[in-house]
PDB file of C-alpha atoms in Angstrom:
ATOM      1  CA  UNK A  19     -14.009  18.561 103.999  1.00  0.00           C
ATOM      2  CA  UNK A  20     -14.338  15.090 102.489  1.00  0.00           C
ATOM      3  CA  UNK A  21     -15.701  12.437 104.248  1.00  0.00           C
ATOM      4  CA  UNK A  22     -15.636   8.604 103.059  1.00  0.00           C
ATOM      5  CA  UNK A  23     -17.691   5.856 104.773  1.00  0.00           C
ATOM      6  CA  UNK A  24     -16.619   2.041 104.218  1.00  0.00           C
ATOM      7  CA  UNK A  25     -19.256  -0.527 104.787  1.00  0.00           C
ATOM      8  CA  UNK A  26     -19.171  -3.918 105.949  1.00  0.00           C
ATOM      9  CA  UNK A  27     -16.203  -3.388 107.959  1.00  0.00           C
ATOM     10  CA  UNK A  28     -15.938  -7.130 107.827  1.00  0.00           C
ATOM     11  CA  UNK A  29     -16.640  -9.604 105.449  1.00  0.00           C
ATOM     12  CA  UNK A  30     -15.702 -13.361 105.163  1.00  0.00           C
ATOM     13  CA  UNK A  31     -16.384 -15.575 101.835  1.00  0.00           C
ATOM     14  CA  UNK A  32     -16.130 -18.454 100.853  1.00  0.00           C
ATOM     15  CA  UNK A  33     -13.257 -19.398  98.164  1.00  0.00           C
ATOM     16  CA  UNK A  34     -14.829 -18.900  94.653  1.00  0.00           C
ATOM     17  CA  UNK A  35     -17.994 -16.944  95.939  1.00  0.00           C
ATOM     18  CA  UNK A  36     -17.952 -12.687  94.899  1.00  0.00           C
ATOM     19  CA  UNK A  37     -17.215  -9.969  97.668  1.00  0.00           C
ATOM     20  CA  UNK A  38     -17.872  -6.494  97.351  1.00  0.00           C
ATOM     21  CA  UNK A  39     -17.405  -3.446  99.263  1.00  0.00           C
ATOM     22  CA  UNK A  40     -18.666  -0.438  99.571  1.00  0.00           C
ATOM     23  CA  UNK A  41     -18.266   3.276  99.999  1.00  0.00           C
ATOM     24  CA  UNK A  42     -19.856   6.343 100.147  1.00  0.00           C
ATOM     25  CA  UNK A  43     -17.956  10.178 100.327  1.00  0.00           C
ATOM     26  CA  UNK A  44     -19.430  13.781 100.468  1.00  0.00           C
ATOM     27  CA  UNK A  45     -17.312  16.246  99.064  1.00  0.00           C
ATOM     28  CA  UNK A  46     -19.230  16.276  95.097  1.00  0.00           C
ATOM     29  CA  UNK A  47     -16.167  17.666  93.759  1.00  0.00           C
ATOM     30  CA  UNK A  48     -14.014  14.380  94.402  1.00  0.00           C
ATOM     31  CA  UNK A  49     -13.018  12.969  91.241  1.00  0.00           C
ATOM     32  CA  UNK A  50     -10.391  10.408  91.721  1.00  0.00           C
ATOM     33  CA  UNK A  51     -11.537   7.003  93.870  1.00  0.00           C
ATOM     34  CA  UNK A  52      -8.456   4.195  94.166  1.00  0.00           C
ATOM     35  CA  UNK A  53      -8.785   0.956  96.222  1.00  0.00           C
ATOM     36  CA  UNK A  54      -6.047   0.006  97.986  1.00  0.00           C
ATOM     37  CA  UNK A  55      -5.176  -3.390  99.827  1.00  0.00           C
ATOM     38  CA  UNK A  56      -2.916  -4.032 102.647  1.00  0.00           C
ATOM     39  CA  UNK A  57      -1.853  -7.266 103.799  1.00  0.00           C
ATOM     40  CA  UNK A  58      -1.155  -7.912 107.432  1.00  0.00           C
ATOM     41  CA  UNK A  59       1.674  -6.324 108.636  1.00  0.00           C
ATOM     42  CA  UNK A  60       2.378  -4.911 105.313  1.00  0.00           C
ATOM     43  CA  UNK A  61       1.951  -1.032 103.075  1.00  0.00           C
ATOM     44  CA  UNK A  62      -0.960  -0.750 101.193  1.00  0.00           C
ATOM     45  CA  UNK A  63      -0.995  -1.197  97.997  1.00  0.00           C
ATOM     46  CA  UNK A  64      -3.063   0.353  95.147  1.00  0.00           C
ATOM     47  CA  UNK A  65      -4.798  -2.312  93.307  1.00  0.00           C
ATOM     48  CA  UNK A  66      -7.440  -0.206  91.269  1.00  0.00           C
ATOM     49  CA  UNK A  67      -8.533   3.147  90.690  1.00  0.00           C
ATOM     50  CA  UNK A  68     -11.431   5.741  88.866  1.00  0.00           C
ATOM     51  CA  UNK A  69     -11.772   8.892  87.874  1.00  0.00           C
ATOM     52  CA  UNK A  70     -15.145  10.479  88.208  1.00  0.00           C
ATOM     53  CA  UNK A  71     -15.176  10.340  84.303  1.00  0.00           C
ATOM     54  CA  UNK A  72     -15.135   6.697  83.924  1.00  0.00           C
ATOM     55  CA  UNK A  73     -18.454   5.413  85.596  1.00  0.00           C
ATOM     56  CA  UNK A  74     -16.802   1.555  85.817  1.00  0.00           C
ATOM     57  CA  UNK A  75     -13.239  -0.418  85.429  1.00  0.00           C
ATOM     58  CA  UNK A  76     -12.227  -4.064  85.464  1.00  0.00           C
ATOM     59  CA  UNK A  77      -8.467  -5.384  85.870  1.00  0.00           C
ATOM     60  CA  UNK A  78      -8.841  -9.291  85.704  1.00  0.00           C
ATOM     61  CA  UNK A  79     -11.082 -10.039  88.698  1.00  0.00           C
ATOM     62  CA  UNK A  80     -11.236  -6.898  90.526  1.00  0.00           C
ATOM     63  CA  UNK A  81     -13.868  -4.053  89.145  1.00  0.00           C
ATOM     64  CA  UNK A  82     -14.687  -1.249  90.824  1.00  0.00           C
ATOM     65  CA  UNK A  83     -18.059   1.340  89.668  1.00  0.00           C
ATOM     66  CA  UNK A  84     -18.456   4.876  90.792  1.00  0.00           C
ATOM     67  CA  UNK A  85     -22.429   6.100  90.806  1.00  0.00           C
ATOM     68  CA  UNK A  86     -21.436  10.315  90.832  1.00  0.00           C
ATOM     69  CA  UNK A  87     -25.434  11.190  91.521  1.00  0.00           C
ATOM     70  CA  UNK A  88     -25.381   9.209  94.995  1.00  0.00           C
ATOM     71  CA  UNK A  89     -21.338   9.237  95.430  1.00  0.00           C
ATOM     72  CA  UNK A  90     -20.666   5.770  96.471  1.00  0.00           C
ATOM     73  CA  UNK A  91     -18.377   3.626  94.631  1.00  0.00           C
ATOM     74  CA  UNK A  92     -17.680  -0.157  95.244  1.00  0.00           C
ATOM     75  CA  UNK A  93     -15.500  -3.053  94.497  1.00  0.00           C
ATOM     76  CA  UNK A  94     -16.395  -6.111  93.462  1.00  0.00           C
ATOM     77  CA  UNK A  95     -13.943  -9.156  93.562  1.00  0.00           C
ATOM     78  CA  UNK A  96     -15.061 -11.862  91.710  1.00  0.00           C
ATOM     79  CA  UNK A  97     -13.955 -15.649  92.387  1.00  0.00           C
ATOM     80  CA  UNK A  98     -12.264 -15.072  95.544  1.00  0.00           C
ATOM     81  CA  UNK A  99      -8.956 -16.926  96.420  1.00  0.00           C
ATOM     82  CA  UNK A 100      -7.516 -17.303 100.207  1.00  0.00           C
ATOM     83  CA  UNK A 101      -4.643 -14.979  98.771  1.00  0.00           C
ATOM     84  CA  UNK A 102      -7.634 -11.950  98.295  1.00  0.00           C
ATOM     85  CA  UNK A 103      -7.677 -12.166 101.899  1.00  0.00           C
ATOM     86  CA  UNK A 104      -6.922  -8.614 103.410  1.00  0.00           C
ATOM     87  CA  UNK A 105      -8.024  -5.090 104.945  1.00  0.00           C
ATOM     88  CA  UNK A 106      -9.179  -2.994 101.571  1.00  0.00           C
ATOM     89  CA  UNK A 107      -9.325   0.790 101.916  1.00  0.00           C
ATOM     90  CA  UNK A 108     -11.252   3.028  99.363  1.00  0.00           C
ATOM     91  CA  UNK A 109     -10.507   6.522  99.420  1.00  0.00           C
ATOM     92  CA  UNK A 110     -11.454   9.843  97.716  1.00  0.00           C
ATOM     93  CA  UNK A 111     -10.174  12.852  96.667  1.00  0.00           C
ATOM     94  CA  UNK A 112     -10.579  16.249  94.324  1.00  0.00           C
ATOM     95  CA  UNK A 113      -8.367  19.025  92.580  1.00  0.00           C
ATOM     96  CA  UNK A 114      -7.306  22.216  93.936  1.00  0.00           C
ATOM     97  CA  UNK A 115      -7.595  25.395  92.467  1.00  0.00           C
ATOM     98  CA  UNK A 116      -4.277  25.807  91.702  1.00  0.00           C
ATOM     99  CA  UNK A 117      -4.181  22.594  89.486  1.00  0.00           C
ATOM    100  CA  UNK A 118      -2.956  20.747  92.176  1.00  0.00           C
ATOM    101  CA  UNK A 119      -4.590  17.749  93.901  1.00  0.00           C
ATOM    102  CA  UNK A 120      -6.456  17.623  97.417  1.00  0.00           C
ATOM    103  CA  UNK A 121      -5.490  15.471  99.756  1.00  0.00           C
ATOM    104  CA  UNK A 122      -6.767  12.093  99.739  1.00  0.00           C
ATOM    105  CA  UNK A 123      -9.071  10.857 102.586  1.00  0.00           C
ATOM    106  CA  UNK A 124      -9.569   7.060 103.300  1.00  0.00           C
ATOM    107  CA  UNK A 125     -12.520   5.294 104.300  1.00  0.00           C
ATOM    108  CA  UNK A 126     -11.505   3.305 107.479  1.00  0.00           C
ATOM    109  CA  UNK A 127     -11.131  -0.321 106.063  1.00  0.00           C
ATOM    110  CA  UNK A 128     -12.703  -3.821 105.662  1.00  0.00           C
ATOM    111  CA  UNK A 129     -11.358  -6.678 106.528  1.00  0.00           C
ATOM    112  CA  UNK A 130     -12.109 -10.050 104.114  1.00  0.00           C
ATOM    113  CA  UNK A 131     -11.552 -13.116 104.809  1.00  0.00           C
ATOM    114  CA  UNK A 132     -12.050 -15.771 102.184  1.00  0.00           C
ATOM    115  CA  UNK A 133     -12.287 -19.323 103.535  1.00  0.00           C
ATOM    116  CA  UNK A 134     -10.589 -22.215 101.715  1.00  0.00           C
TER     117      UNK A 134
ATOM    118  CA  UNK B   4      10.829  -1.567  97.913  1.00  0.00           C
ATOM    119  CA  UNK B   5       8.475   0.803  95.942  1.00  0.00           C
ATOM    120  CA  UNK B   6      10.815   3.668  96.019  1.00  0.00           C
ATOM    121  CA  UNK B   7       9.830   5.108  99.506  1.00  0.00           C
ATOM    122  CA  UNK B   8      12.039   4.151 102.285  1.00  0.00           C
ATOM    123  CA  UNK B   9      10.986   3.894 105.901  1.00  0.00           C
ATOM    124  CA  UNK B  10      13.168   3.145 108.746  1.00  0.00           C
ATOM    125  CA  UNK B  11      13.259   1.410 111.415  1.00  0.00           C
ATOM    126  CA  UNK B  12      10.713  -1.073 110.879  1.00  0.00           C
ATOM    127  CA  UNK B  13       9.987  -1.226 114.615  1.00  0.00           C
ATOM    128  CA  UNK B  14      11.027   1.779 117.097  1.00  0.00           C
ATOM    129  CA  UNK B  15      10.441   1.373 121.166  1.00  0.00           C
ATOM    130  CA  UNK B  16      10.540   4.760 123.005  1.00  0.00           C
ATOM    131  CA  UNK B  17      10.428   5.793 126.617  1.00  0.00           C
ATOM    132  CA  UNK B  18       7.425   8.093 127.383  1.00  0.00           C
ATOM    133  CA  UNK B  19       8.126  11.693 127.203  1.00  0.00           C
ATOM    134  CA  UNK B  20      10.946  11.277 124.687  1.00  0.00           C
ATOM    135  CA  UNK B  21      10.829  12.736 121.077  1.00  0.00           C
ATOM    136  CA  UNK B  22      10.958  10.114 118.520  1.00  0.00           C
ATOM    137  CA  UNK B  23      12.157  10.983 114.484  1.00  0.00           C
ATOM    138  CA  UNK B  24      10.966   8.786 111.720  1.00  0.00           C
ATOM    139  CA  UNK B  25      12.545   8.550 108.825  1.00  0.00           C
ATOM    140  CA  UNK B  26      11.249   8.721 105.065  1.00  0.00           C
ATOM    141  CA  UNK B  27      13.138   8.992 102.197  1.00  0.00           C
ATOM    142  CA  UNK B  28      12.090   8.210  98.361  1.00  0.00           C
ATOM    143  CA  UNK B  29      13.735   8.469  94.938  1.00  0.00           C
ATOM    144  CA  UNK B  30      10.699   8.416  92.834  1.00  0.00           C
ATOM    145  CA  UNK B  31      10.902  12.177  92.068  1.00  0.00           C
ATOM    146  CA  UNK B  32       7.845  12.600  93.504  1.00  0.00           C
ATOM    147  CA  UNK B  33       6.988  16.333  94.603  1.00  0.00           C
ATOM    148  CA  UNK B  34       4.250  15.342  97.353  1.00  0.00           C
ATOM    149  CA  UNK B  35       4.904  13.210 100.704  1.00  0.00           C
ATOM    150  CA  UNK B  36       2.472  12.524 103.595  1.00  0.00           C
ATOM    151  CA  UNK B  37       2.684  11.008 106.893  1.00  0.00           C
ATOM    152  CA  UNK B  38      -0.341   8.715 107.731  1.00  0.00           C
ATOM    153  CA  UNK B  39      -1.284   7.108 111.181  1.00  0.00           C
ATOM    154  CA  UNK B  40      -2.812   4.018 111.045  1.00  0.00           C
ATOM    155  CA  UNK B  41      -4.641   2.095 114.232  1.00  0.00           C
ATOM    156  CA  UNK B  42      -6.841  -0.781 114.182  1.00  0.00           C
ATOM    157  CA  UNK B  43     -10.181  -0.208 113.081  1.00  0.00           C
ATOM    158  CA  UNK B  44      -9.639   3.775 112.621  1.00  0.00           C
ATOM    159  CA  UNK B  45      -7.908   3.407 108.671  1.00  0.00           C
ATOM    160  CA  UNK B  46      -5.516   5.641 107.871  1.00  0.00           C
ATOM    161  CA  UNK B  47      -5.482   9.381 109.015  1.00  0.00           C
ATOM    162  CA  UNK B  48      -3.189  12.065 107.744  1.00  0.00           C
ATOM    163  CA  UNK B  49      -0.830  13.424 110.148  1.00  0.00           C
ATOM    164  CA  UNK B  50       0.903  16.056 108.155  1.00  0.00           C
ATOM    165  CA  UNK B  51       1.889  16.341 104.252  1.00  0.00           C
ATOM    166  CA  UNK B  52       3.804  18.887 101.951  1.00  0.00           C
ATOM    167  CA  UNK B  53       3.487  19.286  98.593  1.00  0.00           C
ATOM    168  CA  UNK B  54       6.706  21.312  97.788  1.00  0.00           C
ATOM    169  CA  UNK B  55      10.429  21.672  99.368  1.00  0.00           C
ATOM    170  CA  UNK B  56      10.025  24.012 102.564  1.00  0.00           C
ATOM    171  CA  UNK B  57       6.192  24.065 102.706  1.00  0.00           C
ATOM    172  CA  UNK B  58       3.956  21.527 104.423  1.00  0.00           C
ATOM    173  CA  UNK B  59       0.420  21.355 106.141  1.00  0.00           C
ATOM    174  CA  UNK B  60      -1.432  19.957 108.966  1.00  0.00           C
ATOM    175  CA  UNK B  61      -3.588  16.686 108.210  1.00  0.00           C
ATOM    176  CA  UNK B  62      -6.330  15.719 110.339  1.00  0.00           C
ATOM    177  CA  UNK B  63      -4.564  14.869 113.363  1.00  0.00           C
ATOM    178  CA  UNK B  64      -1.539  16.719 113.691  1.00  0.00           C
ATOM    179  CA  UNK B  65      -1.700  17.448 117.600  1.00  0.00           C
ATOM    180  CA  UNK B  66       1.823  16.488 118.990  1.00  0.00           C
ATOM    181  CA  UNK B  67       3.966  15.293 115.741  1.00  0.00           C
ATOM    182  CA  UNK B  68       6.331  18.068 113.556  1.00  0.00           C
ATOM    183  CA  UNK B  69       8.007  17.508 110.179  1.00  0.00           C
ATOM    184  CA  UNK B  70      10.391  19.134 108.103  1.00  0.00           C
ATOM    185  CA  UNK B  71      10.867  19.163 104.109  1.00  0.00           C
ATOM    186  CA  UNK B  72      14.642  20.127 103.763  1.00  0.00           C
ATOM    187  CA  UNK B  73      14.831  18.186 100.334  1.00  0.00           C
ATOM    188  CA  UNK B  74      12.440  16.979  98.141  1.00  0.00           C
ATOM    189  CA  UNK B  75      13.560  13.522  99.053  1.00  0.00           C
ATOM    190  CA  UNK B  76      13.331  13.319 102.495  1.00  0.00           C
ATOM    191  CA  UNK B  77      10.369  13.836 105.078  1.00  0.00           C
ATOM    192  CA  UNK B  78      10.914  13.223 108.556  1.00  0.00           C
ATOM    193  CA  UNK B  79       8.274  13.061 111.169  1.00  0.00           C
ATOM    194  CA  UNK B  80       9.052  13.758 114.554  1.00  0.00           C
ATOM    195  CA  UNK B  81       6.311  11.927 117.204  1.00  0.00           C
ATOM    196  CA  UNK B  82       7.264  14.565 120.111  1.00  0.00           C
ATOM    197  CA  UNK B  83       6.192  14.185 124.034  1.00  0.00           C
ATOM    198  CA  UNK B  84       2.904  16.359 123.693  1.00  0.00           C
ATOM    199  CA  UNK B  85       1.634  13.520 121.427  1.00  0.00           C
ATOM    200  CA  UNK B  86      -0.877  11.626 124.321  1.00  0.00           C
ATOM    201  CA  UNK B  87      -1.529   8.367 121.946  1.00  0.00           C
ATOM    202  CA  UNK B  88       1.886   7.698 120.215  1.00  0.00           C
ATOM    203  CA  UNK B  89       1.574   3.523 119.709  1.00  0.00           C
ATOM    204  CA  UNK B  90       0.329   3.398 116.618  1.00  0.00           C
ATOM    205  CA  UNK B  91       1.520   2.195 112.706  1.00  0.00           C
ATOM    206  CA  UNK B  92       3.133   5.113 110.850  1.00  0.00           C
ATOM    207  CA  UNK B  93       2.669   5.091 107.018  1.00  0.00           C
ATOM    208  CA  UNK B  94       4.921   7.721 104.480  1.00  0.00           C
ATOM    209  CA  UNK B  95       3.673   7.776 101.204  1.00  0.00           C
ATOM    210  CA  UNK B  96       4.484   9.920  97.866  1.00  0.00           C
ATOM    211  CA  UNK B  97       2.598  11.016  94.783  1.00  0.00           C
ATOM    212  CA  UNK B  98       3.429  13.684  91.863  1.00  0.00           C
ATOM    213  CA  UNK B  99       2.488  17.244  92.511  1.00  0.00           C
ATOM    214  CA  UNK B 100      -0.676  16.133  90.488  1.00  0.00           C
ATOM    215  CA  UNK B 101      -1.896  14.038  92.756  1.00  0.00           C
ATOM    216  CA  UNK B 102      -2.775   9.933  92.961  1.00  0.00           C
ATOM    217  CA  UNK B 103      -1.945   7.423  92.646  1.00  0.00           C
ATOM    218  CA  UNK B 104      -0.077   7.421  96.577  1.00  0.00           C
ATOM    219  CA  UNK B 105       2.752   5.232  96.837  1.00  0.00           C
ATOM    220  CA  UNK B 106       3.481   3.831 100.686  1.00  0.00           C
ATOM    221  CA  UNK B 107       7.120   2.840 102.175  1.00  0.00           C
ATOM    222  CA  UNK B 108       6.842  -0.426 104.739  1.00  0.00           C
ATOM    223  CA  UNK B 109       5.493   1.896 107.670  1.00  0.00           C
ATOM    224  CA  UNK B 110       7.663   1.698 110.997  1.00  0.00           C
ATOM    225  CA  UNK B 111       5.766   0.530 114.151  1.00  0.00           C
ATOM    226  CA  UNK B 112       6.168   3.097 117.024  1.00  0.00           C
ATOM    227  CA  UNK B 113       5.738   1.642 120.774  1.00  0.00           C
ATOM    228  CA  UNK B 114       6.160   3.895 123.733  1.00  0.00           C
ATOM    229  CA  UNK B 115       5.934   2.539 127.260  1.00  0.00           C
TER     230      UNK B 115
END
């Protein structure tokens, strides 16, 4: 089955500086990669997301890239604020044969903190 | 908030006593999923179903049951056989499709 690997596990900026995070999965047939953030205390929440036929995407100052040939994908946040500060979870999944979609499987988090 | 419904927000439990958790959503969604979360582990799937009266085990379903009566409703059940129950418990719901996964608030199971 899939397997997704998260690396740093932590990570503390400073306000304005760039963060990113990465992760790497197994399973070649994944083709769907969303980010999600989760506050303290708090549901995650998706905040972007690829397909594996997109090979970037920005949103404001979030982008994420997906590299198929070495399957890792990252996110970059770009001038950090204090309210960026959370645990971010990439994850990874595929499609079923019957059209369906696989389960997703989440790398297991990194925690950012960005200093004021 | 977000459609998927989680209650309580914080359950305490006796050892060796069956605990239900609730989920409920109104997004129409056809898929739901139960997801444990601990600190520093992520989240790992308990259980999920993807249609009314059909469901599957996740990675760690040792211990926990579910039902999917309705398409709107999917309870988990933390039983006694579960050795670990403390943890963060996260529903979520997507289309049959697949992603995006929406989460409810999670409900915080202790157990002393």
């Amino acid at each position: 089955g899939e397997n997704v690997e998260q690396h740093p596990s932590t990570l503390s900026v400073q306000e304005g500086d760039s963060a990113v995070i990465k992760c790497t999965y197994s399973d070649s047939a994944s083709n769907y990669f969303p980010w999600y953030k989760q506050e303290l205390g708090k549901r995650p929440q998706l905040i972007i997301d690829i397909r594996s036929n997109v090979g970037e995407k920005k949103d404001q100052r979030i982008a994420v890239t997906l590299n198929k040939t070495a399957k890792h994908f990252s996110l970059h946040i770009t001038e950090t604020q204090p309210e960026d500060s959370a645990v971010y979870f990439c994850a990874a999944s595929g499609a079923n044969l019957q059209g369906g979609s696989e389960k997703l499987v989440f790398g297991k988090g990194m925690k950012l903190t960005v200093n004021p | 908030d977000g459609g998927i419904t989680q209650s309580p927000k914080y359950l305490f439990r006796k050892e060796g006593q069956n605990v239900t958790l609730s989920c409920e959503q109104n997004l129409n969604h056809d898929a739901m999923y139960w997801y444990r979360q601990d600190p520093g582990q992520g989240l790992r799937l308990i259980y999920y179903s993807q249609i009314v009266n059909d469901f599957q085990k996740g990675d760690i379903a040792e211990g926990y049951s579910v039902s999917r009566e309705k398409k709107e409703s999917f309870p988990l059940t933390v039983t006694s056989a579960q050795k670990n129950p403390t943890a963060f418990y996260l529903c979520a719901s997507s289309m049959w499709t697949g992603p995006p996964l929406h989460f409810g608030n999670g409900t915080r199971l202790t157990v002393t």
